[in-house]
Coordinates of C-alpha atoms in Angstrom, one line a residue:
M178 CA -116.2 56.1 132.8
N179 CA -114.2 56.2 129.0
Y180 CA -115.8 57.9 126.9
L181 CA -114.4 57.0 123.6
L182 CA -114.9 53.1 125.0
L183 CA -119.0 53.7 125.4
T184 CA -119.4 56.1 121.4
A185 CA -118.3 53.1 120.1
T186 CA -120.0 51.3 121.9
I187 CA -123.1 53.3 120.8
C188 CA -122.2 54.1 117.6
G189 CA -122.6 49.7 117.0
L190 CA -125.5 49.6 119.1
G191 CA -127.0 52.5 116.7
S192 CA -125.8 51.9 113.3
C193 CA -128.5 48.9 112.4
T194 CA -130.5 52.4 112.9
A195 CA -128.9 55.3 111.0
Q196 CA -128.2 52.7 107.9
Q197 CA -132.1 52.3 107.6
S198 CA -132.6 56.0 107.7
S199 CA -132.6 57.7 104.4
A200 CA -129.1 58.6 102.4
D201 CA -130.3 62.0 101.9
V202 CA -128.2 65.0 104.3
S203 CA -130.9 67.6 104.2
A204 CA -131.3 70.4 106.3
D205 CA -134.6 68.9 108.4
R206 CA -134.1 65.6 109.3
V207 CA -130.0 64.4 110.4
Q208 CA -130.0 60.7 112.1
T209 CA -126.9 61.0 114.8
E210 CA -125.8 58.8 117.1
N211 CA -128.3 60.6 120.1
G212 CA -131.3 61.2 118.7
I213 CA -132.4 63.1 114.7
I214 CA -131.2 67.0 114.2
S215 CA -132.6 69.6 112.1
G216 CA -130.6 72.8 111.0
I217 CA -131.0 75.0 108.7
K218 CA -129.8 76.9 104.9
G219 CA -126.2 79.0 104.9
N220 CA -126.3 82.8 103.3
D221 CA -125.3 80.1 100.0
P222 CA -128.2 77.8 100.5
D223 CA -125.6 74.8 98.7
V224 CA -124.8 74.7 101.8
L225 CA -126.5 73.6 105.7
V226 CA -125.2 74.3 108.9
F227 CA -126.2 72.6 112.4
K228 CA -125.0 74.7 114.9
G229 CA -125.2 73.3 118.9
I230 CA -125.3 69.5 118.6
P231 CA -124.2 68.4 122.0
Y232 CA -121.3 65.8 121.1
A233 CA -120.4 65.3 125.2
A234 CA -122.9 65.8 129.1
P235 CA -122.9 68.7 130.0
P236 CA -120.0 68.6 132.6
A237 CA -121.2 70.9 135.4
G238 CA -121.9 69.7 139.3
E239 CA -120.4 66.4 139.7
L240 CA -119.8 66.2 136.4
R241 CA -117.0 69.4 136.5
W242 CA -113.6 68.1 136.2
K243 CA -114.7 65.2 135.5
E244 CA -113.9 63.0 131.6
P245 CA -116.2 63.5 129.2
Q246 CA -119.4 61.4 130.1
P247 CA -122.6 60.6 126.6
V248 CA -124.7 62.3 125.7
E249 CA -128.1 61.6 126.6
K250 CA -130.7 60.2 123.7
W251 CA -133.4 62.3 122.8
D252 CA -136.5 61.3 121.2
D253 CA -138.1 64.4 119.2
V254 CA -136.0 66.3 116.4
R255 CA -133.7 68.4 117.7
R256 CA -133.2 72.1 116.5
C257 CA -129.9 72.6 115.4
E258 CA -129.8 76.1 114.4
T259 CA -128.3 78.5 117.2
F260 CA -124.7 77.7 118.1
G261 CA -124.1 76.6 122.0
P262 CA -123.1 78.4 125.0
N263 CA -120.0 79.1 124.5
A264 CA -116.9 77.5 127.7
M265 CA -116.9 79.9 130.7
Q266 CA -114.6 82.8 129.9
K267 CA -114.1 86.9 130.7
M268 CA -116.2 88.8 129.5
P269 CA -114.6 89.8 125.2
E270 CA -112.1 92.6 125.5
P271 CA -111.7 93.9 122.2
R272 CA -107.1 95.0 122.1
D273 CA -104.2 96.2 120.2
Q274 CA -105.5 94.4 117.2
Y275 CA -107.9 91.8 118.2
T276 CA -111.0 94.3 117.1
S277 CA -114.1 92.6 118.4
E278 CA -113.8 90.0 116.0
F279 CA -111.3 87.9 116.7
F280 CA -113.7 87.2 120.0
I281 CA -117.6 85.7 120.4
S282 CA -120.1 88.0 121.2
A283 CA -120.6 89.7 124.5
D284 CA -124.7 89.0 124.8
A285 CA -123.8 85.1 123.5
P286 CA -124.8 83.3 126.3
M287 CA -121.3 81.3 128.9
S288 CA -121.1 78.0 130.3
E289 CA -120.4 75.0 131.6
D290 CA -122.9 73.4 129.8
C291 CA -120.4 73.6 126.5
L292 CA -119.9 70.0 125.0
Y293 CA -121.5 71.9 121.1
L294 CA -120.2 71.5 118.2
N295 CA -121.0 72.9 114.4
V296 CA -121.4 71.1 111.1
W297 CA -121.4 72.9 107.3
T298 CA -121.9 70.6 105.0
A299 CA -122.9 71.0 101.3
A300 CA -123.0 67.2 100.6
R301 CA -126.6 66.2 99.3
S302 CA -125.9 62.0 100.4
R303 CA -124.1 60.3 102.8
K304 CA -122.7 59.1 100.1
E305 CA -120.8 61.1 99.2
R306 CA -117.8 60.5 101.7
R307 CA -116.1 64.2 101.9
P308 CA -113.6 65.1 103.3
V309 CA -113.9 66.9 106.8
I310 CA -112.1 69.2 108.1
V311 CA -112.7 69.8 112.3
Y312 CA -110.8 73.0 113.4
I313 CA -110.4 73.7 117.1
H314 CA -109.9 76.9 117.8
G315 CA -106.8 79.0 120.3
G316 CA -106.5 81.9 122.8
G317 CA -104.6 80.7 125.3
F318 CA -107.1 77.5 126.9
V319 CA -108.4 80.5 127.8
E320 CA -111.4 82.3 125.7
N321 CA -113.0 82.6 123.0
A322 CA -115.0 78.7 120.5
G323 CA -116.1 77.6 117.5
S324 CA -118.8 80.3 117.4
I325 CA -116.5 83.7 116.4
S326 CA -117.3 84.0 112.8
M327 CA -114.0 84.5 110.7
F328 CA -114.5 80.1 112.3
D329 CA -116.8 80.4 109.5
G330 CA -117.2 77.4 108.0
E331 CA -119.3 77.8 104.9
S332 CA -117.2 79.1 102.8
M333 CA -115.0 75.5 102.9
A334 CA -118.7 73.3 103.0
G335 CA -119.6 75.4 100.3
K336 CA -115.8 74.5 97.9
G337 CA -116.2 70.9 98.7
V338 CA -115.2 69.8 102.5
V339 CA -117.6 69.4 105.9
F340 CA -116.5 71.5 108.3
V341 CA -116.4 71.2 112.4
T342 CA -115.6 73.5 115.1
L343 CA -115.8 73.1 118.8
N344 CA -116.2 74.3 122.2
Y345 CA -114.2 72.6 124.7
R346 CA -113.3 72.9 128.4
L347 CA -111.3 76.2 129.4
G348 CA -109.4 77.8 131.2
I349 CA -109.4 76.6 135.3
F350 CA -112.9 74.2 134.8
G351 CA -110.4 72.6 131.3
F352 CA -107.1 72.5 133.0
F353 CA -106.8 72.1 136.7
A354 CA -104.7 69.6 138.2
H355 CA -105.5 68.7 141.8
P356 CA -104.2 66.0 144.6
E357 CA -108.0 65.2 145.4
L358 CA -109.0 65.1 141.1
T359 CA -106.3 62.6 140.4
A360 CA -107.2 60.8 143.2
E361 CA -110.6 60.3 143.2
S362 CA -109.7 59.4 138.9
V363 CA -109.6 55.4 137.8
R364 CA -106.6 57.2 135.7
R365 CA -104.7 59.0 138.5
A366 CA -105.2 61.6 136.3
S367 CA -106.0 65.2 136.0
G368 CA -106.0 68.1 134.4
N369 CA -106.5 68.1 130.5
Y370 CA -110.2 67.8 130.4
G371 CA -110.5 70.3 127.3
I372 CA -108.1 68.3 125.4
L373 CA -110.3 65.3 126.4
D374 CA -113.3 67.1 125.6
Q375 CA -111.6 67.6 122.3
I376 CA -111.2 63.7 122.1
A377 CA -114.7 63.7 122.6
A378 CA -115.9 66.0 119.9
L379 CA -113.2 64.2 117.3
G380 CA -114.9 60.4 119.0
W381 CA -118.5 62.3 118.0
V382 CA -117.6 62.7 114.6
K383 CA -115.2 59.2 113.6
N384 CA -119.1 58.3 114.8
N385 CA -121.8 60.4 113.6
I386 CA -119.5 62.8 110.5
E387 CA -121.5 59.8 107.3
T388 CA -124.5 61.2 108.2
F389 CA -124.0 65.0 107.2
G390 CA -122.0 64.0 104.2
G391 CA -118.6 63.2 105.0
D392 CA -115.8 60.4 105.0
P393 CA -114.8 59.1 108.9
E394 CA -112.1 58.2 107.5
N395 CA -110.5 61.5 105.9
V396 CA -110.6 63.6 108.6
T397 CA -108.4 66.6 109.1
I398 CA -108.0 68.6 112.1
A399 CA -106.5 71.9 112.0
G400 CA -105.6 74.7 114.8
Q401 CA -104.1 77.5 115.6
S402 CA -102.6 79.0 118.9
A403 CA -104.1 77.1 121.2
G404 CA -105.9 75.5 118.8
A405 CA -102.8 73.8 117.2
L406 CA -100.4 73.0 120.7
S407 CA -103.8 71.1 121.1
V408 CA -103.6 69.4 117.5
N409 CA -99.7 68.5 118.6
A410 CA -100.3 67.5 122.1
L411 CA -103.6 65.0 120.2
S412 CA -100.8 63.4 118.3
V413 CA -98.9 61.7 120.9
S414 CA -102.0 61.2 123.0
P415 CA -103.0 57.0 122.5
L416 CA -106.5 58.4 123.3
A417 CA -106.3 60.2 119.5
R418 CA -105.0 58.0 117.7
G419 CA -106.9 57.1 114.7
L420 CA -109.4 59.3 115.8
F421 CA -107.9 61.7 112.5
D422 CA -106.2 61.2 109.1
R423 CA -104.1 64.5 108.9
I424 CA -102.6 68.1 110.7
I425 CA -102.9 71.2 109.6
A426 CA -101.3 72.9 112.9
E427 CA -100.8 77.2 112.6
S428 CA -98.6 79.2 114.8
G429 CA -98.2 77.0 117.6
A430 CA -95.9 73.8 119.1
C431 CA -94.8 72.6 122.1
V432 CA -91.9 70.0 120.3
L433 CA -88.7 71.6 121.3
A434 CA -88.4 71.8 124.9
S435 CA -86.4 75.0 125.5
S436 CA -88.3 77.2 123.7
F437 CA -92.2 78.2 123.9
G438 CA -95.5 75.6 124.8
G439 CA -93.9 74.0 126.6
T440 CA -96.3 71.3 129.4
N441 CA -96.3 71.4 132.7
E442 CA -95.0 67.6 134.8
L443 CA -98.5 66.4 137.0
S444 CA -97.1 67.5 140.3
Q445 CA -96.1 71.3 139.6
A446 CA -99.2 71.2 137.8
E447 CA -101.4 69.7 141.3
A448 CA -98.9 72.1 143.3
S449 CA -100.3 75.1 141.2
G450 CA -104.1 73.8 141.9
L451 CA -102.7 73.5 145.6
N452 CA -102.4 77.5 145.6
L453 CA -105.8 77.9 143.6
M454 CA -107.3 76.4 145.9
A455 CA -105.6 78.4 149.0
K456 CA -106.3 81.5 147.6
A457 CA -109.7 81.4 147.4
G458 CA -109.9 80.0 150.2
L459 CA -112.0 76.8 150.1
H460 CA -110.3 72.9 151.7
S461 CA -111.8 70.2 149.5
L462 CA -112.9 69.9 146.7
R463 CA -116.2 69.3 147.7
E464 CA -116.2 73.3 147.9
L465 CA -114.4 73.8 144.3
R466 CA -117.5 72.0 143.2
N467 CA -119.8 73.7 144.7
T468 CA -118.0 76.8 144.5
P469 CA -120.6 79.1 141.4
A470 CA -119.2 78.9 138.3
R471 CA -118.9 82.7 138.0
E472 CA -116.4 82.8 140.4
L473 CA -114.2 79.8 139.9
Q474 CA -113.1 82.6 136.3
K475 CA -112.8 84.7 138.6
L476 CA -109.3 82.8 139.8
M477 CA -107.9 82.0 136.6
P478 CA -105.0 82.9 135.6
R479 CA -104.1 83.3 132.5
G480 CA -101.3 81.1 131.1
I481 CA -102.9 77.6 132.4
G482 CA -101.8 74.3 129.7
L483 CA -101.0 71.0 129.5
V484 CA -100.3 68.4 131.8
V485 CA -97.9 65.4 130.9
D486 CA -100.4 63.1 133.5
G487 CA -99.9 59.8 132.6
Y488 CA -103.5 59.4 130.4
V489 CA -104.4 62.2 128.0
L490 CA -100.1 62.2 127.7
A491 CA -98.1 60.0 128.9
E492 CA -95.2 61.5 128.7
P493 CA -93.6 65.5 127.6
V494 CA -94.8 65.3 123.9
P495 CA -91.3 66.2 123.4
E496 CA -90.4 63.8 124.1
T497 CA -92.0 60.8 121.9
Y498 CA -91.6 62.9 118.8
S499 CA -87.3 63.0 119.8
K500 CA -88.6 59.3 119.7
G501 CA -90.7 59.5 116.4
K502 CA -93.2 57.8 118.4
Q503 CA -95.7 60.9 116.6
A504 CA -99.1 60.1 115.2
N505 CA -97.9 59.5 110.6
V506 CA -99.6 61.6 109.0
P507 CA -99.2 64.5 106.5
L508 CA -98.6 66.8 108.2
L509 CA -98.9 71.5 107.1
T510 CA -97.9 73.5 109.4
G511 CA -96.8 77.1 109.5
W512 CA -96.4 80.6 110.5
N513 CA -96.5 84.7 110.5
A514 CA -93.8 86.9 109.8
D515 CA -95.2 88.9 113.1
E516 CA -96.4 87.2 115.4
I517 CA -94.5 89.1 118.2
Y518 CA -95.3 92.8 118.5
S519 CA -94.2 95.1 120.8
D520 CA -93.8 98.8 122.1
T521 CA -90.3 98.0 123.3
T522 CA -87.8 100.0 121.7
V523 CA -83.6 98.4 122.4
T524 CA -80.0 100.4 121.4
L525 CA -77.7 98.3 119.1
E526 CA -75.7 98.1 122.5
Q527 CA -78.5 96.1 124.5
Y528 CA -79.5 94.1 121.4
R529 CA -76.2 92.8 121.2
A530 CA -75.3 91.7 124.7
E531 CA -78.7 90.5 124.8
I532 CA -77.8 87.6 121.7
T533 CA -74.7 87.4 123.4
D534 CA -76.0 85.8 126.3
R535 CA -78.8 83.8 124.3
F536 CA -76.2 82.6 121.8
G537 CA -73.4 82.5 123.8
A538 CA -70.7 81.3 121.3
E539 CA -73.4 81.6 118.3
A540 CA -73.9 85.1 119.4
E541 CA -72.5 86.5 115.7
T542 CA -74.5 84.0 113.9
V543 CA -77.7 85.2 114.9
L544 CA -76.3 88.9 115.0
G545 CA -75.2 88.2 111.7
L546 CA -79.0 86.6 110.9
Y547 CA -80.6 89.6 112.6
P548 CA -78.0 92.0 111.7
A549 CA -78.1 95.6 112.7
A550 CA -76.8 98.5 112.2
T551 CA -78.4 101.3 114.2
D552 CA -81.1 101.7 116.8
S553 CA -84.1 101.4 114.8
E554 CA -83.0 98.4 112.5
A555 CA -82.2 97.1 116.3
T556 CA -85.2 96.7 117.6
V557 CA -86.8 96.1 114.5
A558 CA -84.4 92.9 114.3
R559 CA -84.7 91.4 117.4
R560 CA -88.1 91.9 117.0
K561 CA -87.7 88.8 114.0
L562 CA -86.1 86.6 116.6
Y563 CA -87.8 86.7 118.5
S564 CA -91.4 85.6 117.3
E565 CA -89.3 82.9 115.1
L566 CA -87.8 82.1 118.7
R567 CA -91.7 81.5 120.4
F568 CA -93.8 80.6 117.1
G569 CA -91.1 79.8 113.7
I570 CA -88.9 78.1 115.5
Q571 CA -91.7 75.2 117.1
N572 CA -93.8 75.0 113.7
Y573 CA -90.1 74.9 111.8
A574 CA -89.1 72.1 114.1
W575 CA -92.7 70.0 114.1
A576 CA -91.6 69.9 110.2
R577 CA -88.3 69.2 110.2
M578 CA -89.7 66.4 112.8
Q579 CA -92.4 65.5 110.5
S580 CA -90.5 65.1 107.5
E581 CA -88.3 62.6 108.8
L582 CA -90.6 60.1 109.8
E583 CA -90.7 57.1 106.9
N584 CA -92.6 57.8 104.2
A585 CA -93.5 61.8 106.2
K586 CA -95.6 63.7 104.8
A587 CA -94.5 68.1 105.9
Y588 CA -95.8 71.3 104.1
L589 CA -93.7 74.6 106.0
Y590 CA -95.4 77.6 105.4
Y591 CA -94.6 81.6 106.3
F592 CA -97.8 84.0 106.2
N593 CA -96.4 87.2 105.0
R594 CA -98.9 89.3 104.3
K595 CA -99.6 92.4 105.6
M596 CA -103.2 92.7 106.8
P597 CA -104.8 96.0 105.1
A598 CA -105.8 98.7 107.8
V599 CA -105.7 102.3 108.6
G600 CA -104.3 104.3 110.9
E601 CA -101.5 102.8 114.3
M602 CA -103.1 99.1 112.8
K603 CA -100.7 99.0 110.1
K604 CA -98.0 98.7 112.5
Y605 CA -98.9 94.7 114.0
G606 CA -98.6 93.9 109.8
A607 CA -98.3 89.9 109.6
F608 CA -99.3 89.4 113.1
H609 CA -100.9 86.0 115.1
T610 CA -103.7 85.3 113.9
A611 CA -104.0 87.2 110.8
E612 CA -104.1 84.3 108.1
I613 CA -106.8 82.9 109.6
P614 CA -109.5 85.1 107.5
Y615 CA -107.2 83.5 104.7
A616 CA -106.9 80.2 104.9
Y617 CA -110.3 79.1 105.1
D618 CA -111.6 82.2 102.7
N619 CA -113.6 84.2 105.8
L620 CA -112.5 87.6 105.0
S621 CA -115.8 89.2 104.8
K622 CA -115.9 87.9 108.8
L623 CA -113.7 91.1 108.7
D624 CA -113.7 94.5 108.6
R625 CA -110.7 95.7 106.6
P626 CA -109.7 97.5 104.0
W627 CA -109.4 94.6 101.5
E628 CA -107.7 94.3 98.0
P629 CA -108.3 92.3 95.4
A630 CA -104.9 90.9 96.2
D631 CA -106.0 89.7 99.6
H632 CA -108.7 88.2 97.8
E633 CA -106.0 86.0 95.5
L634 CA -104.6 85.5 98.6
A635 CA -107.9 83.8 100.4
R636 CA -108.3 81.6 97.5
T637 CA -105.4 80.4 96.8
M638 CA -105.1 79.8 100.8
S639 CA -107.8 78.2 101.0
A640 CA -107.2 75.9 98.3
C641 CA -104.5 74.6 99.2
W642 CA -106.3 73.3 102.7
V643 CA -108.9 71.7 100.2
N644 CA -106.5 69.8 99.2
F645 CA -104.9 69.3 102.0
A646 CA -107.7 67.8 103.7
T647 CA -108.6 66.1 100.5
N648 CA -105.6 63.7 99.8
G649 CA -103.2 65.1 102.1
D650 CA -100.7 67.0 99.3
P651 CA -101.6 71.6 98.9
N652 CA -101.1 71.0 95.4
G653 CA -103.3 71.4 92.2
N654 CA -104.1 73.8 89.3
G655 CA -104.0 77.2 90.0
L656 CA -102.1 77.0 92.3
P657 CA -98.4 77.6 93.4
S658 CA -96.4 74.2 93.3
W659 CA -95.7 74.0 96.7
P660 CA -92.3 71.3 97.3
L661 CA -92.8 68.8 100.2
F662 CA -90.2 70.4 103.8
R663 CA -87.0 68.5 103.5
A664 CA -84.4 70.6 106.3
D665 CA -81.5 70.3 104.0
Q666 CA -83.7 72.5 101.1
G667 CA -85.4 74.0 103.5
L668 CA -88.0 75.1 101.1
T669 CA -91.7 76.9 102.1
M670 CA -94.5 78.3 101.0
I671 CA -94.2 82.3 101.1
F672 CA -97.8 83.3 101.7
D673 CA -98.4 86.5 100.2
T674 CA -99.5 89.1 97.4
T675 CA -97.5 87.3 95.3
S676 CA -97.3 84.0 96.8
E677 CA -94.1 81.1 95.9
A678 CA -92.4 78.5 97.3
S679 CA -88.4 79.4 98.3
E680 CA -85.8 79.4 101.3
H681 CA -87.1 80.2 103.4
L682 CA -85.9 84.0 105.4
Y683 CA -84.2 82.5 108.1
H684 CA -83.7 79.5 108.0
D685 CA -80.5 79.4 108.3
A686 CA -81.7 81.4 111.9
L687 CA -84.0 78.7 112.0
E688 CA -81.5 75.8 111.4
V689 CA -79.9 76.9 114.6
F690 CA -82.2 77.6 116.6
Y691 CA -83.2 74.2 116.2
R692 CA -79.7 72.5 116.5
Q693 CA -79.6 74.6 120.4
N694 CA -82.0 73.2 121.5
K695 CA -82.8 69.5 120.2
P696 CA -83.6 66.4 121.6
G697 CA -80.9 65.3 122.9
N698 CA -78.3 68.5 123.2

């Protein structure tokens, strides 16, 4: 059953009731299409917080590996004061630079019944129609949740945005494909349940966010890492068209086929599903659905992801981008200076040999762009190179390809601030995910020896994000000028202790990588 069609129908039937309710937004009473909810005031009493709002029915039992289904209506006021259960995942294990703040709380509930979202708003009337940001969390499609403190929306709500976070199915529950699942589906598709959840959440936002003072015609989808891969998929999915108006993508994309972050064909994903079932000693879809969630969770390997299923994704993402058929909406995207960290060392000779093997006729060009004269310099240069090859080139290419659309707007950034740390933690620099507490002005949620420059950078980045969500342009009074991206200029906003737009340090290298990987090569 198609969730989006159903929600549209429900919204249509319930719109008169919603319109007859008070125009006020209060913590005590907000009308949604499924029933009335109440929330709480934030630490800032001007911000109202509504946690754990169900946007789809619990995807358990017979609904395990089904499209998200509509929520049953309720009669009494539903108290939405605590986060809903997190999606099934491994218990959090802080590692390296990723301290406990980057993960779900170890004592938080976890369940297949996980399809909940959270809303922060400072609006007091539905007539305000504030811009909306729907933030989709990362975590490799296997971990994390919308309840993590770094994604807290209070600060952004205080700046004029209605901020939404959500949970979606992860791992084997969100991205499992199998021939029997494909056969039972009227769409003849399986594998992208987590993305379908995100689409259902966007449908809920479209139908309900006005009652929180948000503008359903001004929705920005934002995400980082796997969240950025998600918004990349949403940018080409026919099911998501009309549900968003702008995109923010941080450190993740799959617009080029030969770089990190691709998709699987349905047949490949189904074969993986069969192998997984055999590994578990199970023989049918019925047995899989009867297996306790905790047991299934133990089977899930890392590396699961998007499936070209002919429904959510009609074709590989790079193919859609090569045709210029992606959503033509304003884009703000970028990546961090130290996305990849490894203690692996290489000699100068090993470095040169690896680059020669990887780049062939263009090896000397690349070596000139990532120069090294000693073994220690070779180790650093290699690390920088692979940050660009795994992350940078994808977001660079996305901005480049988006900028070539008619009347398109694309803004590119490079996060270069080495997050303050002590001891061994210093070595990680501007690591993968480090920009999040700055972009959403949540430094207070992370225990680091912050300096005044960090607070100023958080003010600058969050203001840019709010401006972009408001009108598709990050520029504003008191902010550094951020020009539109054009490939022939390569002007990129460099976020650091001093932020300014300039040609990217590795612009020439990124152009080499783009030429090697662009569609048609």
